[in-house]
PDB file of C-alpha atoms in Angstrom:
ATOM      1  CA  UNK A   1      -0.134   0.007   0.084  1.00 63.00           C
ATOM      2  CA  UNK A   2       2.704   2.415   0.926  1.00 69.00           C
ATOM      3  CA  UNK A   3       4.424   1.747  -2.616  1.00 73.00           C
ATOM      4  CA  UNK A   4       1.438   2.466  -4.374  1.00 76.00           C
ATOM      5  CA  UNK A   5       0.995   5.997  -2.482  1.00 73.00           C
ATOM      6  CA  UNK A   6       4.698   6.732  -3.525  1.00 73.00           C
ATOM      7  CA  UNK A   7       4.114   5.520  -6.957  1.00 64.00           C
ATOM      8  CA  UNK A   8       1.189   7.874  -7.231  1.00 67.00           C
ATOM      9  CA  UNK A   9       2.847  10.785  -5.508  1.00 67.00           C
ATOM     10  CA  UNK A  10       5.581  10.371  -8.183  1.00 73.00           C
ATOM     11  CA  UNK A  11       3.255  10.349 -10.831  1.00 66.00           C
ATOM     12  CA  UNK A  12       1.615  13.680  -9.651  1.00 68.00           C
ATOM     13  CA  UNK A  13       5.006  15.111  -9.393  1.00 68.00           C
ATOM     14  CA  UNK A  14       5.964  14.284 -12.909  1.00 69.00           C
ATOM     15  CA  UNK A  15       2.590  15.254 -14.429  1.00 67.00           C
ATOM     16  CA  UNK A  16       2.992  18.637 -12.773  1.00 65.00           C
ATOM     17  CA  UNK A  17       6.699  18.873 -13.916  1.00 64.00           C
ATOM     18  CA  UNK A  18       5.562  18.110 -17.456  1.00 72.00           C
ATOM     19  CA  UNK A  19       2.854  20.851 -17.515  1.00 69.00           C
ATOM     20  CA  UNK A  20       5.238  23.326 -16.444  1.00 71.00           C
ATOM     21  CA  UNK A  21       7.448  22.269 -19.117  1.00 74.00           C
ATOM     22  CA  UNK A  22       4.745  22.724 -21.509  1.00 72.00           C
ATOM     23  CA  UNK A  23       3.977  25.953 -20.263  1.00 78.00           C
ATOM     24  CA  UNK A  24       7.627  26.959 -20.743  1.00 82.00           C
ATOM     25  CA  UNK A  25       7.717  25.843 -24.097  1.00 79.00           C
ATOM     26  CA  UNK A  26       4.587  27.428 -25.210  1.00 83.00           C
ATOM     27  CA  UNK A  27       5.835  30.731 -23.680  1.00 85.00           C
ATOM     28  CA  UNK A  28       9.081  30.454 -25.421  1.00 85.00           C
ATOM     29  CA  UNK A  29       7.293  29.507 -28.705  1.00 86.00           C
ATOM     30  CA  UNK A  30       5.035  32.695 -28.292  1.00 87.00           C
ATOM     31  CA  UNK A  31       8.021  34.819 -27.639  1.00 89.00           C
ATOM     32  CA  UNK A  32       9.727  33.674 -30.571  1.00 88.00           C
ATOM     33  CA  UNK A  33       6.799  34.089 -32.875  1.00 89.00           C
ATOM     34  CA  UNK A  34       6.356  37.537 -31.581  1.00 87.00           C
ATOM     35  CA  UNK A  35       9.882  38.398 -32.274  1.00 90.00           C
ATOM     36  CA  UNK A  36       9.451  37.068 -35.742  1.00 90.00           C
ATOM     37  CA  UNK A  37       6.223  38.904 -36.466  1.00 89.00           C
ATOM     38  CA  UNK A  38       7.882  42.056 -35.313  1.00 91.00           C
ATOM     39  CA  UNK A  39      10.854  41.580 -37.554  1.00 90.00           C
ATOM     40  CA  UNK A  40       8.703  40.964 -40.638  1.00 90.00           C
ATOM     41  CA  UNK A  41       6.541  43.999 -39.761  1.00 89.00           C
ATOM     42  CA  UNK A  42       9.619  46.064 -39.688  1.00 92.00           C
ATOM     43  CA  UNK A  43      10.867  44.741 -42.973  1.00 92.00           C
ATOM     44  CA  UNK A  44       7.425  45.179 -44.746  1.00 91.00           C
ATOM     45  CA  UNK A  45       7.263  48.661 -43.348  1.00 91.00           C
ATOM     46  CA  UNK A  46      10.962  49.532 -44.568  1.00 91.00           C
ATOM     47  CA  UNK A  47       9.640  48.182 -48.016  1.00 92.00           C
ATOM     48  CA  UNK A  48       6.672  50.375 -48.073  1.00 92.00           C
ATOM     49  CA  UNK A  49       8.463  53.343 -47.138  1.00 92.00           C
ATOM     50  CA  UNK A  50      11.110  52.666 -50.057  1.00 91.00           C
ATOM     51  CA  UNK A  51       8.352  52.045 -52.391  1.00 92.00           C
ATOM     52  CA  UNK A  52       6.451  55.183 -51.340  1.00 92.00           C
ATOM     53  CA  UNK A  53       9.792  57.296 -51.871  1.00 92.00           C
ATOM     54  CA  UNK A  54      10.193  55.898 -55.328  1.00 91.00           C
ATOM     55  CA  UNK A  55       6.476  56.626 -56.322  1.00 92.00           C
ATOM     56  CA  UNK A  56       6.760  60.204 -54.898  1.00 91.00           C
ATOM     57  CA  UNK A  57      10.031  60.886 -56.741  1.00 91.00           C
ATOM     58  CA  UNK A  58       8.568  59.429 -59.999  1.00 91.00           C
ATOM     59  CA  UNK A  59       5.424  61.564 -59.479  1.00 92.00           C
ATOM     60  CA  UNK A  60       7.458  64.642 -58.688  1.00 90.00           C
ATOM     61  CA  UNK A  61       9.634  64.181 -61.967  1.00 90.00           C
ATOM     62  CA  UNK A  62       6.306  63.516 -63.934  1.00 90.00           C
ATOM     63  CA  UNK A  63       4.944  66.826 -62.450  1.00 89.00           C
ATOM     64  CA  UNK A  64       8.002  68.635 -63.400  1.00 88.00           C
ATOM     65  CA  UNK A  65       7.977  67.232 -66.841  1.00 85.00           C
ATOM     66  CA  UNK A  66       4.302  68.258 -67.482  1.00 86.00           C
ATOM     67  CA  UNK A  67       5.099  71.814 -65.897  1.00 85.00           C
ATOM     68  CA  UNK A  68       7.990  72.337 -68.356  1.00 82.00           C
ATOM     69  CA  UNK A  69       5.643  71.522 -71.216  1.00 81.00           C
ATOM     70  CA  UNK A  70       2.785  73.805 -69.965  1.00 81.00           C
ATOM     71  CA  UNK A  71       5.501  76.636 -69.677  1.00 75.00           C
TER      72      UNK A  71
END
C-alpha cells in the first residue's frame, strides 16, 4: 500500500513538472513568434517606405515634366 502511495505521488509530481515544461515551451514559442512577426513587420514597413519614396519621386518628376511642357 505504501509503495502505491509513493508511486502515485511520483506520477503526480512528474505530471506537474511536465505541465510546467509545456507552459515554458509555449511561452518560449510565443516569444519567438512575436519576435519574428515584429521583424517581418519592420521589413514590410521599410519596403513600403522605400516604395512610397520611389513613387513620390516618380510623380514629382512627372509633374515637373508636365510643368515644363505647359510653360
